[in-house]
PDB file of C-alpha atoms in Angstrom:
ATOM      1  CA  MET L   1      20.526  15.825  -0.490  1.00  0.00           C
ATOM      2  CA  ARG L   2      20.677  16.992   3.003  1.00  0.00           C
ATOM      3  CA  ASN L   3      22.200  20.422   2.357  1.00  0.00           C
ATOM      4  CA  ALA L   4      20.601  23.523   3.657  1.00  0.00           C
ATOM      5  CA  ALA L   5      18.567  25.255   1.080  1.00  0.00           C
ATOM      6  CA  VAL L   6      17.587  28.993   1.416  1.00  0.00           C
ATOM      7  CA  VAL L   7      14.016  30.062   1.693  1.00  0.00           C
ATOM      8  CA  ALA L   8      10.649  28.919   0.496  1.00  0.00           C
ATOM      9  CA  LEU L   9       9.224  30.962  -2.196  1.00  0.00           C
ATOM     10  CA  THR L  10       5.554  31.759  -2.926  1.00  0.00           C
ATOM     11  CA  ALA L  11       3.763  32.884  -6.041  1.00  0.00           C
ATOM     12  CA  GLY L  12       0.052  32.741  -6.672  1.00  0.00           C
ATOM     13  CA  ALA L  13      -0.397  30.273  -4.007  1.00  0.00           C
ATOM     14  CA  LEU L  14      -3.766  28.454  -3.847  1.00  0.00           C
ATOM     15  CA  LEU L  15      -4.306  28.295  -0.183  1.00  0.00           C
ATOM     16  CA  THR L  16      -7.030  25.571  -0.017  1.00  0.00           C
ATOM     17  CA  VAL L  17      -7.156  21.940  -0.535  1.00  0.00           C
ATOM     18  CA  SER L  18      -9.038  20.934  -3.552  1.00  0.00           C
ATOM     19  CA  PRO L  19     -10.096  17.512  -4.858  1.00  0.00           C
ATOM     20  CA  LEU L  20     -10.190  18.299  -8.587  1.00  0.00           C
ATOM     21  CA  ALA L  21     -11.965  15.880 -10.879  1.00  0.00           C
ATOM     22  CA  ALA L  22     -12.347  13.676  -7.901  1.00  0.00           C
ATOM     23  CA  PRO L  23     -12.750   9.744  -8.321  1.00  0.00           C
ATOM     24  CA  ALA L  24     -16.377   8.817  -9.106  1.00  0.00           C
ATOM     25  CA  HIS L  25     -16.400   6.490  -5.886  1.00  0.00           C
ATOM     26  CA  ALA L  26     -17.205   7.987  -2.620  1.00  0.00           C
ATOM     27  CA  VAL L  27     -13.809   8.479  -1.024  1.00  0.00           C
ATOM     28  CA  PRO L  28     -13.279  11.181   1.458  1.00  0.00           C
ATOM     29  CA  VAL L  29     -10.738  13.946   0.826  1.00  0.00           C
ATOM     30  CA  PRO L  30      -7.750  12.871   2.743  1.00  0.00           C
ATOM     31  CA  PRO L  31      -6.154  15.369   5.331  1.00  0.00           C
ATOM     32  CA  ILE L  32      -2.387  15.508   4.820  1.00  0.00           C
ATOM     33  CA  ALA L  33       0.432  17.112   6.754  1.00  0.00           C
ATOM     34  CA  SER L  34       2.503  18.138   3.639  1.00  0.00           C
ATOM     35  CA  LYS L  35       2.363  21.956   2.927  1.00  0.00           C
ATOM     36  CA  GLY L  36       1.936  21.405  -0.746  1.00  0.00           C
ATOM     37  CA  ALA L  37       0.845  18.397  -2.716  1.00  0.00           C
ATOM     38  CA  VAL L  38      -0.777  17.289  -5.958  1.00  0.00           C
ATOM     39  CA  LEU L  39      -2.116  14.109  -7.437  1.00  0.00           C
ATOM     40  CA  LEU L  40      -2.277  13.791 -11.267  1.00  0.00           C
ATOM     41  CA  ASN L  41      -4.085  11.128 -13.463  1.00  0.00           C
ATOM     42  CA  ASN L  42      -0.969  10.267 -15.434  1.00  0.00           C
ATOM     43  CA  ALA L  43      -3.182   9.463 -18.560  1.00  0.00           C
ATOM     44  CA  THR L  44      -4.979  12.764 -18.659  1.00  0.00           C
ATOM     45  CA  GLY L  45      -2.723  15.126 -16.769  1.00  0.00           C
ATOM     46  CA  THR L  46      -5.725  16.026 -14.854  1.00  0.00           C
ATOM     47  CA  ALA L  47      -5.203  16.974 -11.075  1.00  0.00           C
ATOM     48  CA  VAL L  48      -7.622  14.958  -8.954  1.00  0.00           C
ATOM     49  CA  TYR L  49      -6.007  16.406  -5.708  1.00  0.00           C
ATOM     50  CA  THR L  50      -4.311  19.651  -4.918  1.00  0.00           C
ATOM     51  CA  LYS L  51      -3.026  21.486  -1.780  1.00  0.00           C
ATOM     52  CA  THR L  52      -1.357  24.883  -2.459  1.00  0.00           C
ATOM     53  CA  PRO L  53      -0.242  23.591  -6.006  1.00  0.00           C
ATOM     54  CA  ASP L  54       1.084  26.722  -7.293  1.00  0.00           C
ATOM     55  CA  THR L  55       3.269  27.686  -4.356  1.00  0.00           C
ATOM     56  CA  ARG L  56       6.999  27.867  -5.033  1.00  0.00           C
ATOM     57  CA  ARG L  57       9.044  25.754  -2.732  1.00  0.00           C
ATOM     58  CA  GLN L  58      12.506  24.380  -2.546  1.00  0.00           C
ATOM     59  CA  MET L  59      12.635  20.810  -3.789  1.00  0.00           C
ATOM     60  CA  ALA L  60      15.880  19.258  -2.548  1.00  0.00           C
ATOM     61  CA  SER L  61      16.886  16.116  -4.209  1.00  0.00           C
ATOM     62  CA  THR L  62      13.745  15.809  -6.224  1.00  0.00           C
ATOM     63  CA  THR L  63      15.693  18.241  -8.465  1.00  0.00           C
ATOM     64  CA  LYS L  64      17.485  15.011  -9.687  1.00  0.00           C
ATOM     65  CA  ILE L  65      14.327  13.862 -11.560  1.00  0.00           C
ATOM     66  CA  MET L  66      15.122  16.606 -14.166  1.00  0.00           C
ATOM     67  CA  THR L  67      18.625  15.717 -13.977  1.00  0.00           C
ATOM     68  CA  ALA L  68      17.953  12.164 -14.998  1.00  0.00           C
ATOM     69  CA  ALA L  69      15.308  13.167 -17.470  1.00  0.00           C
ATOM     70  CA  VAL L  70      17.633  15.529 -19.362  1.00  0.00           C
ATOM     71  CA  VAL L  71      20.171  12.581 -19.528  1.00  0.00           C
ATOM     72  CA  VAL L  72      17.694   9.875 -20.861  1.00  0.00           C
ATOM     73  CA  ASN L  73      16.172  12.181 -23.276  1.00  0.00           C
ATOM     74  CA  THR L  74      19.498  13.556 -24.726  1.00  0.00           C
ATOM     75  CA  LYS L  75      19.500  12.768 -28.391  1.00  0.00           C
ATOM     76  CA  GLY L  76      21.858   9.905 -29.336  1.00  0.00           C
ATOM     77  CA  ILE L  77      22.606   9.236 -25.548  1.00  0.00           C
ATOM     78  CA  ASN L  78      24.576   5.994 -25.133  1.00  0.00           C
ATOM     79  CA  LEU L  79      23.736   4.621 -21.654  1.00  0.00           C
ATOM     80  CA  ASN L  80      26.770   2.273 -21.925  1.00  0.00           C
ATOM     81  CA  HIS L  81      29.170   5.124 -22.394  1.00  0.00           C
ATOM     82  CA  VAL L  82      31.863   4.794 -19.955  1.00  0.00           C
ATOM     83  CA  VAL L  83      32.897   7.704 -17.530  1.00  0.00           C
ATOM     84  CA  THR L  84      35.830   7.687 -15.379  1.00  0.00           C
ATOM     85  CA  ILE L  85      35.206   8.895 -11.848  1.00  0.00           C
ATOM     86  CA  LYS L  86      37.038  12.107 -10.895  1.00  0.00           C
ATOM     87  CA  GLN L  87      38.260  13.005  -7.323  1.00  0.00           C
ATOM     88  CA  SER L  88      36.538  16.261  -7.765  1.00  0.00           C
ATOM     89  CA  TYR L  89      33.132  14.415  -7.571  1.00  0.00           C
ATOM     90  CA  ARG L  90      34.118  12.822  -4.216  1.00  0.00           C
ATOM     91  CA  ASP L  91      35.371  16.196  -2.917  1.00  0.00           C
ATOM     92  CA  TYR L  92      32.314  17.847  -3.952  1.00  0.00           C
ATOM     93  CA  VAL L  93      30.062  15.604  -1.772  1.00  0.00           C
ATOM     94  CA  VAL L  94      32.469  15.778   1.196  1.00  0.00           C
ATOM     95  CA  LYS L  95      32.435  19.714   1.046  1.00  0.00           C
ATOM     96  CA  GLN L  96      28.567  19.822   0.638  1.00  0.00           C
ATOM     97  CA  GLY L  97      27.985  17.200   3.201  1.00  0.00           C
ATOM     98  CA  ALA L  98      25.739  15.530   0.541  1.00  0.00           C
ATOM     99  CA  SER L  99      24.294  12.297  -0.104  1.00  0.00           C
ATOM    100  CA  SER L 100      26.452   9.990  -2.028  1.00  0.00           C
ATOM    101  CA  ALA L 101      26.781   6.830  -4.218  1.00  0.00           C
ATOM    102  CA  ASP L 102      30.181   6.601  -2.791  1.00  0.00           C
ATOM    103  CA  LEU L 103      31.817   6.431  -6.295  1.00  0.00           C
ATOM    104  CA  LYS L 104      35.524   5.551  -6.198  1.00  0.00           C
ATOM    105  CA  THR L 105      38.137   7.715  -7.861  1.00  0.00           C
ATOM    106  CA  GLY L 106      39.286   6.129 -11.070  1.00  0.00           C
ATOM    107  CA  ASP L 107      36.592   3.547 -11.491  1.00  0.00           C
ATOM    108  CA  LYS L 108      35.003   3.245 -14.831  1.00  0.00           C
ATOM    109  CA  VAL L 109      31.118   3.450 -14.684  1.00  0.00           C
ATOM    110  CA  THR L 110      28.519   3.698 -17.397  1.00  0.00           C
ATOM    111  CA  VAL L 111      26.026   6.536 -17.816  1.00  0.00           C
ATOM    112  CA  ARG L 112      23.316   3.761 -16.879  1.00  0.00           C
ATOM    113  CA  GLN L 113      25.083   3.062 -13.607  1.00  0.00           C
ATOM    114  CA  LEU L 114      25.421   6.768 -12.778  1.00  0.00           C
ATOM    115  CA  LEU L 115      21.564   7.089 -13.483  1.00  0.00           C
ATOM    116  CA  TYR L 116      21.070   4.535 -10.699  1.00  0.00           C
ATOM    117  CA  GLY L 117      23.649   5.970  -8.494  1.00  0.00           C
ATOM    118  CA  THR L 118      21.795   9.364  -8.990  1.00  0.00           C
ATOM    119  CA  MET L 119      18.265   8.179  -8.270  1.00  0.00           C
ATOM    120  CA  LEU L 120      18.669   5.375  -5.751  1.00  0.00           C
ATOM    121  CA  PRO L 121      21.135   6.467  -3.047  1.00  0.00           C
ATOM    122  CA  SER L 122      20.544  10.126  -4.256  1.00  0.00           C
ATOM    123  CA  GLY L 123      24.175  10.394  -5.140  1.00  0.00           C
ATOM    124  CA  CYS L 124      25.220  14.023  -5.696  1.00  0.00           C
ATOM    125  CA  ASP L 125      28.603  12.524  -6.897  1.00  0.00           C
ATOM    126  CA  ALA L 126      26.718  10.653  -9.555  1.00  0.00           C
ATOM    127  CA  ALA L 127      24.683  13.593 -10.528  1.00  0.00           C
ATOM    128  CA  TYR L 128      27.860  15.690 -10.743  1.00  0.00           C
ATOM    129  CA  ALA L 129      29.519  13.172 -13.083  1.00  0.00           C
ATOM    130  CA  LEU L 130      26.360  13.177 -15.423  1.00  0.00           C
ATOM    131  CA  ALA L 131      26.332  16.999 -15.601  1.00  0.00           C
ATOM    132  CA  ASP L 132      30.013  17.321 -16.131  1.00  0.00           C
ATOM    133  CA  LEU L 133      29.644  14.642 -19.066  1.00  0.00           C
ATOM    134  CA  LEU L 134      26.662  16.255 -20.841  1.00  0.00           C
ATOM    135  CA  GLY L 135      27.391  19.889 -20.371  1.00  0.00           C
ATOM    136  CA  LYS L 136      29.413  22.059 -22.672  1.00  0.00           C
ATOM    137  CA  GLY L 137      32.518  23.915 -21.810  1.00  0.00           C
ATOM    138  CA  THR L 138      36.272  23.674 -20.987  1.00  0.00           C
ATOM    139  CA  THR L 139      35.917  23.553 -17.221  1.00  0.00           C
ATOM    140  CA  PRO L 140      33.882  21.594 -14.705  1.00  0.00           C
ATOM    141  CA  ALA L 141      31.996  24.893 -13.810  1.00  0.00           C
ATOM    142  CA  ALA L 142      31.157  25.829 -17.255  1.00  0.00           C
ATOM    143  CA  ARG L 143      29.942  22.255 -18.151  1.00  0.00           C
ATOM    144  CA  THR L 144      27.659  22.031 -14.813  1.00  0.00           C
ATOM    145  CA  LYS L 145      26.195  25.462 -15.803  1.00  0.00           C
ATOM    146  CA  SER L 146      25.610  24.358 -19.243  1.00  0.00           C
ATOM    147  CA  PHE L 147      23.817  21.193 -18.112  1.00  0.00           C
ATOM    148  CA  ILE L 148      21.692  23.194 -15.752  1.00  0.00           C
ATOM    149  CA  ALA L 149      20.728  25.533 -18.524  1.00  0.00           C
ATOM    150  CA  LYS L 150      19.329  22.281 -20.340  1.00  0.00           C
ATOM    151  CA  MET L 151      17.371  21.582 -17.328  1.00  0.00           C
ATOM    152  CA  ASN L 152      15.794  25.089 -17.376  1.00  0.00           C
ATOM    153  CA  GLN L 153      15.264  24.743 -21.081  1.00  0.00           C
ATOM    154  CA  THR L 154      13.299  21.488 -20.460  1.00  0.00           C
ATOM    155  CA  ALA L 155      11.159  23.146 -18.028  1.00  0.00           C
ATOM    156  CA  THR L 156      10.379  25.952 -20.310  1.00  0.00           C
ATOM    157  CA  SER L 157       9.719  23.596 -23.089  1.00  0.00           C
ATOM    158  CA  LEU L 158       7.079  21.883 -20.748  1.00  0.00           C
ATOM    159  CA  GLY L 159       5.366  25.260 -20.215  1.00  0.00           C
ATOM    160  CA  LEU L 160       6.568  25.468 -16.431  1.00  0.00           C
ATOM    161  CA  LYS L 161       6.348  29.074 -15.373  1.00  0.00           C
ATOM    162  CA  ASN L 162       7.059  28.433 -11.518  1.00  0.00           C
ATOM    163  CA  THR L 163      10.266  26.309 -11.760  1.00  0.00           C
ATOM    164  CA  LYS L 164      13.856  27.264 -11.888  1.00  0.00           C
ATOM    165  CA  PHE L 165      17.136  25.261 -11.335  1.00  0.00           C
ATOM    166  CA  ASP L 166      20.289  26.665 -10.198  1.00  0.00           C
ATOM    167  CA  SER L 167      21.624  23.106  -9.269  1.00  0.00           C
ATOM    168  CA  PHE L 168      21.991  19.660 -10.863  1.00  0.00           C
ATOM    169  CA  ASP L 169      21.381  17.899  -7.521  1.00  0.00           C
ATOM    170  CA  GLY L 170      19.311  20.238  -5.377  1.00  0.00           C
ATOM    171  CA  ILE L 171      22.067  21.891  -3.533  1.00  0.00           C
ATOM    172  CA  SER L 172      21.213  25.497  -4.031  1.00  0.00           C
ATOM    173  CA  GLN L 173      23.465  28.216  -2.772  1.00  0.00           C
ATOM    174  CA  ALA L 174      21.354  31.210  -3.750  1.00  0.00           C
ATOM    175  CA  GLY L 175      17.763  29.633  -3.129  1.00  0.00           C
ATOM    176  CA  GLN L 176      16.979  29.807  -6.947  1.00  0.00           C
ATOM    177  CA  ASN L 177      16.127  26.007  -7.093  1.00  0.00           C
ATOM    178  CA  TYR L 178      12.422  25.860  -6.694  1.00  0.00           C
ATOM    179  CA  THR L 179       9.257  24.483  -8.136  1.00  0.00           C
ATOM    180  CA  THR L 180       5.667  23.976  -7.261  1.00  0.00           C
ATOM    181  CA  PRO L 181       3.675  20.588  -6.550  1.00  0.00           C
ATOM    182  CA  ARG L 182       1.985  21.116  -9.792  1.00  0.00           C
ATOM    183  CA  ASP L 183       5.164  21.807 -11.885  1.00  0.00           C
ATOM    184  CA  LEU L 184       7.093  19.033 -10.226  1.00  0.00           C
ATOM    185  CA  ALA L 185       4.323  16.470 -10.946  1.00  0.00           C
ATOM    186  CA  LYS L 186       4.471  17.505 -14.621  1.00  0.00           C
ATOM    187  CA  ILE L 187       8.148  17.052 -14.656  1.00  0.00           C
ATOM    188  CA  ALA L 188       7.727  13.536 -13.123  1.00  0.00           C
ATOM    189  CA  SER L 189       5.111  12.652 -15.708  1.00  0.00           C
ATOM    190  CA  TYR L 190       7.471  13.867 -18.443  1.00  0.00           C
ATOM    191  CA  ALA L 191      10.256  11.744 -17.080  1.00  0.00           C
ATOM    192  CA  MET L 192       8.119   8.732 -16.598  1.00  0.00           C
ATOM    193  CA  LYS L 193       7.542   8.631 -20.427  1.00  0.00           C
ATOM    194  CA  ASN L 194      10.965   7.212 -20.767  1.00  0.00           C
ATOM    195  CA  ALA L 195      11.347   3.228 -20.253  1.00  0.00           C
ATOM    196  CA  ASN L 196      14.937   3.775 -18.891  1.00  0.00           C
ATOM    197  CA  PHE L 197      13.854   6.298 -16.487  1.00  0.00           C
ATOM    198  CA  ARG L 198      10.975   4.044 -15.237  1.00  0.00           C
ATOM    199  CA  ALA L 199      13.331   1.090 -14.976  1.00  0.00           C
ATOM    200  CA  VAL L 200      15.624   2.933 -12.690  1.00  0.00           C
ATOM    201  CA  VAL L 201      13.153   4.572 -10.313  1.00  0.00           C
ATOM    202  CA  ALA L 202      11.259   1.451  -9.749  1.00  0.00           C
ATOM    203  CA  THR L 203      14.300  -0.376  -8.513  1.00  0.00           C
ATOM    204  CA  PRO L 204      14.434  -1.000  -4.787  1.00  0.00           C
ATOM    205  CA  LYS L 205      18.111  -2.402  -4.880  1.00  0.00           C
ATOM    206  CA  TYR L 206      20.652  -2.219  -7.396  1.00  0.00           C
ATOM    207  CA  VAL L 207      23.859  -4.124  -7.359  1.00  0.00           C
ATOM    208  CA  THR L 208      26.541  -3.564 -10.176  1.00  0.00           C
ATOM    209  CA  THR L 209      30.181  -3.967 -10.740  1.00  0.00           C
ATOM    210  CA  ALA L 210      32.806  -1.548 -12.256  1.00  0.00           C
ATOM    211  CA  PRO L 211      36.521  -1.849 -13.332  1.00  0.00           C
ATOM    212  CA  THR L 212      38.867   0.021 -11.063  1.00  0.00           C
ATOM    213  CA  SER L 213      41.972   1.975 -11.966  1.00  0.00           C
ATOM    214  CA  LYS L 214      43.907  -1.135 -10.934  1.00  0.00           C
ATOM    215  CA  GLY L 215      42.358  -3.317 -13.195  1.00  0.00           C
ATOM    216  CA  THR L 216      40.140  -5.148 -10.561  1.00  0.00           C
ATOM    217  CA  LYS L 217      36.320  -5.104 -10.184  1.00  0.00           C
ATOM    218  CA  ARG L 218      34.470  -3.230  -7.578  1.00  0.00           C
ATOM    219  CA  THR L 219      30.833  -3.931  -6.423  1.00  0.00           C
ATOM    220  CA  TYR L 220      28.414  -1.173  -5.863  1.00  0.00           C
ATOM    221  CA  THR L 221      25.175  -1.840  -3.844  1.00  0.00           C
ATOM    222  CA  TRP L 222      22.562   0.907  -3.942  1.00  0.00           C
ATOM    223  CA  TYR L 223      19.401   0.982  -2.086  1.00  0.00           C
ATOM    224  CA  ASN L 224      16.445   3.197  -3.180  1.00  0.00           C
ATOM    225  CA  THR L 225      15.870   5.814  -0.563  1.00  0.00           C
ATOM    226  CA  ASN L 226      12.037   5.995  -1.536  1.00  0.00           C
ATOM    227  CA  GLN L 227      10.601   3.599   0.985  1.00  0.00           C
ATOM    228  CA  LEU L 228       7.178   3.676  -0.713  1.00  0.00           C
ATOM    229  CA  LEU L 229       8.647   1.072  -3.137  1.00  0.00           C
ATOM    230  CA  GLY L 230       7.739  -2.268  -1.723  1.00  0.00           C
ATOM    231  CA  SER L 231       5.550  -0.686   0.778  1.00  0.00           C
ATOM    232  CA  TYR L 232       2.448   0.531  -1.191  1.00  0.00           C
ATOM    233  CA  LYS L 233       1.003  -1.940  -3.628  1.00  0.00           C
ATOM    234  CA  GLY L 234       1.507  -0.735  -7.164  1.00  0.00           C
ATOM    235  CA  ALA L 235       4.322   1.766  -6.430  1.00  0.00           C
ATOM    236  CA  ILE L 236       6.580   2.476  -9.080  1.00  0.00           C
ATOM    237  CA  GLY L 237       8.743   5.393  -8.201  1.00  0.00           C
ATOM    238  CA  ILE L 238       9.930   7.963  -8.145  1.00  0.00           C
ATOM    239  CA  LYS L 239      12.304  10.204  -5.798  1.00  0.00           C
ATOM    240  CA  THR L 240      12.842  11.491  -2.294  1.00  0.00           C
ATOM    241  CA  GLY L 241      14.334  14.834  -1.251  1.00  0.00           C
ATOM    242  CA  THR L 242      15.146  16.499   2.042  1.00  0.00           C
ATOM    243  CA  GLY L 243      16.608  19.726   2.903  1.00  0.00           C
ATOM    244  CA  THR L 244      16.472  22.463   5.602  1.00  0.00           C
ATOM    245  CA  ALA L 245      14.268  24.853   3.736  1.00  0.00           C
ATOM    246  CA  ALA L 246      12.511  22.159   1.509  1.00  0.00           C
ATOM    247  CA  GLY L 247      11.730  19.894   4.405  1.00  0.00           C
ATOM    248  CA  PRO L 248      10.913  16.251   3.418  1.00  0.00           C
ATOM    249  CA  CYS L 249       9.708  15.819  -0.188  1.00  0.00           C
ATOM    250  CA  LEU L 250       8.481  12.969  -2.134  1.00  0.00           C
ATOM    251  CA  VAL L 251       7.560  12.506  -5.833  1.00  0.00           C
ATOM    252  CA  PHE L 252       5.850   9.212  -6.235  1.00  0.00           C
ATOM    253  CA  ALA L 253       3.847   7.182  -8.676  1.00  0.00           C
ATOM    254  CA  ALA L 254       1.800   3.957  -8.607  1.00  0.00           C
ATOM    255  CA  THR L 255      -0.182   1.745 -11.145  1.00  0.00           C
ATOM    256  CA  ARG L 256      -3.090  -0.577 -10.460  1.00  0.00           C
ATOM    257  CA  GLY L 257      -4.948  -2.073 -13.259  1.00  0.00           C
ATOM    258  CA  ASP L 258      -5.215   0.612 -15.964  1.00  0.00           C
ATOM    259  CA  LYS L 259      -4.746   3.499 -13.745  1.00  0.00           C
ATOM    260  CA  THR L 260      -1.701   5.284 -12.945  1.00  0.00           C
ATOM    261  CA  PHE L 261      -1.238   8.287 -10.688  1.00  0.00           C
ATOM    262  CA  VAL L 262       1.595  10.642 -10.196  1.00  0.00           C
ATOM    263  CA  GLY L 263       2.016  12.728  -7.019  1.00  0.00           C
ATOM    264  CA  VAL L 264       4.055  15.183  -5.147  1.00  0.00           C
ATOM    265  CA  THR L 265       4.224  16.008  -1.552  1.00  0.00           C
ATOM    266  CA  LEU L 266       6.401  19.001  -0.440  1.00  0.00           C
ATOM    267  CA  ASN L 267       7.632  19.802   3.005  1.00  0.00           C
ATOM    268  CA  GLY L 268       5.826  17.112   4.836  1.00  0.00           C
ATOM    269  CA  ALA L 269       6.879  15.459   8.001  1.00  0.00           C
ATOM    270  CA  ASP L 270       4.833  12.332   7.146  1.00  0.00           C
ATOM    271  CA  ARG L 271       5.461  12.266   3.384  1.00  0.00           C
ATOM    272  CA  TYR L 272       4.978   8.457   2.794  1.00  0.00           C
ATOM    273  CA  LYS L 273       1.631   8.225   4.726  1.00  0.00           C
ATOM    274  CA  ASP L 274       0.614  11.347   2.926  1.00  0.00           C
ATOM    275  CA  ALA L 275       1.538   9.849  -0.392  1.00  0.00           C
ATOM    276  CA  ALA L 276      -0.399   6.735   0.459  1.00  0.00           C
ATOM    277  CA  LYS L 277      -3.273   8.661   1.611  1.00  0.00           C
ATOM    278  CA  LEU L 278      -3.410  10.563  -1.866  1.00  0.00           C
ATOM    279  CA  LEU L 279      -2.907   7.316  -3.881  1.00  0.00           C
ATOM    280  CA  ASP L 280      -5.893   5.587  -1.890  1.00  0.00           C
ATOM    281  CA  PHE L 281      -7.874   8.745  -2.841  1.00  0.00           C
ATOM    282  CA  GLY L 282      -7.007   8.137  -6.454  1.00  0.00           C
ATOM    283  CA  PHE L 283      -7.607   4.348  -6.489  1.00  0.00           C
ATOM    284  CA  GLY L 284     -10.676   4.270  -4.153  1.00  0.00           C
ATOM    285  CA  SER L 285      -8.734   2.030  -1.543  1.00  0.00           C
ATOM    286  CA  SER L 286      -7.614   2.028   1.941  1.00  0.00           C
ATOM    287  CA  THR L 287      -4.080   0.852   1.852  1.00  0.00           C
ATOM    288  CA  ALA L 288      -2.528   3.687   3.907  1.00  0.00           C
ATOM    289  CA  LYS L 289      -4.277   2.474   7.068  1.00  0.00           C
ATOM    290  CA  THR L 290      -2.226  -0.740   7.134  1.00  0.00           C
ATOM    291  CA  MET L 291       0.902   0.219   5.097  1.00  0.00           C
ATOM    292  CA  GLN L 292       4.232  -0.933   6.670  1.00  0.00           C
ATOM    293  CA  LEU L 293       7.246   0.938   5.134  1.00  0.00           C
ATOM    294  CA  ARG L 294      10.015  -1.132   3.745  1.00  0.00           C
ATOM    295  CA  SER L 295      13.225  -0.584   5.875  1.00  0.00           C
ATOM    296  CA  LEU L 296      16.570   0.525   4.769  1.00  0.00           C
ATOM    297  CA  PRO L 297      19.551  -1.264   5.948  1.00  0.00           C
ATOM    298  CA  ALA L 298      22.118   0.186   8.310  1.00  0.00           C
ATOM    299  CA  GLY L 299      24.747   2.284   6.153  1.00  0.00           C
ATOM    300  CA  ALA L 300      22.167   2.917   3.430  1.00  0.00           C
ATOM    301  CA  GLU L 301      21.720   6.504   2.242  1.00  0.00           C
ATOM    302  CA  ARG L 302      18.648   8.280   3.728  1.00  0.00           C
ATOM    303  CA  ASP L 303      17.228  11.341   1.903  1.00  0.00           C
TER     304      ASP L 303
END
């Protein structure tokens, strides 16, 4: 999502960098460029690193983590349910100048395919389709509003006091779509408990087909905008986001051996290096120094 968000919000900011419950090995606390960051031990939920962890900030397309989490945790959800793509989904991304899965009007895609379209190329059209499907109401506006309410209800159920959604994809008109590094890491940990969510966000490239309105088959190829996948050993997700107010954002996770860490960097010009440094701090390694980022092909979405 490249749309301009509004203003960064602050609340109860912790203005120091803190290695909390630091790893037992002697690993120096890494300096990072991102304005806010958190690294959580996923098994315990303990923060092993924080930088302004409770400062409210715009989150851009990392919003879609909650979008997908609401979908996969909807009671009785059928991931093979078929959705017909509406022209309004395409019109929306054109109007907003938003990232897109380039879904074609009349194509019949499954909820599972929409999840991949939402999380890999950061498709705002795919996110719109999911919100329109699962929200309640007689109009698209009512249904998307209902879906966003579910996102906020989930945040409340997780005990998050510094997170608010006014968008299903991170395109915020009023600037009331914000979180903190700590809250966003908790959202990510919650989402990663679901096996279907984990499978989606760990996928670097997804190729699928869908019936068209003319009865033919269309092939969709989506590349994951998260370049940490395939670049950092053990990386298993999760989501990028970029916006004018939000800056470059990254929610990430990696597993090595019996350790899994989930982390967040918000508003950081070098988000991948920052993420690798934080993961190195958790694992006690030095991968960041030699990491080479996986490249995205020409024409692939960037976020």
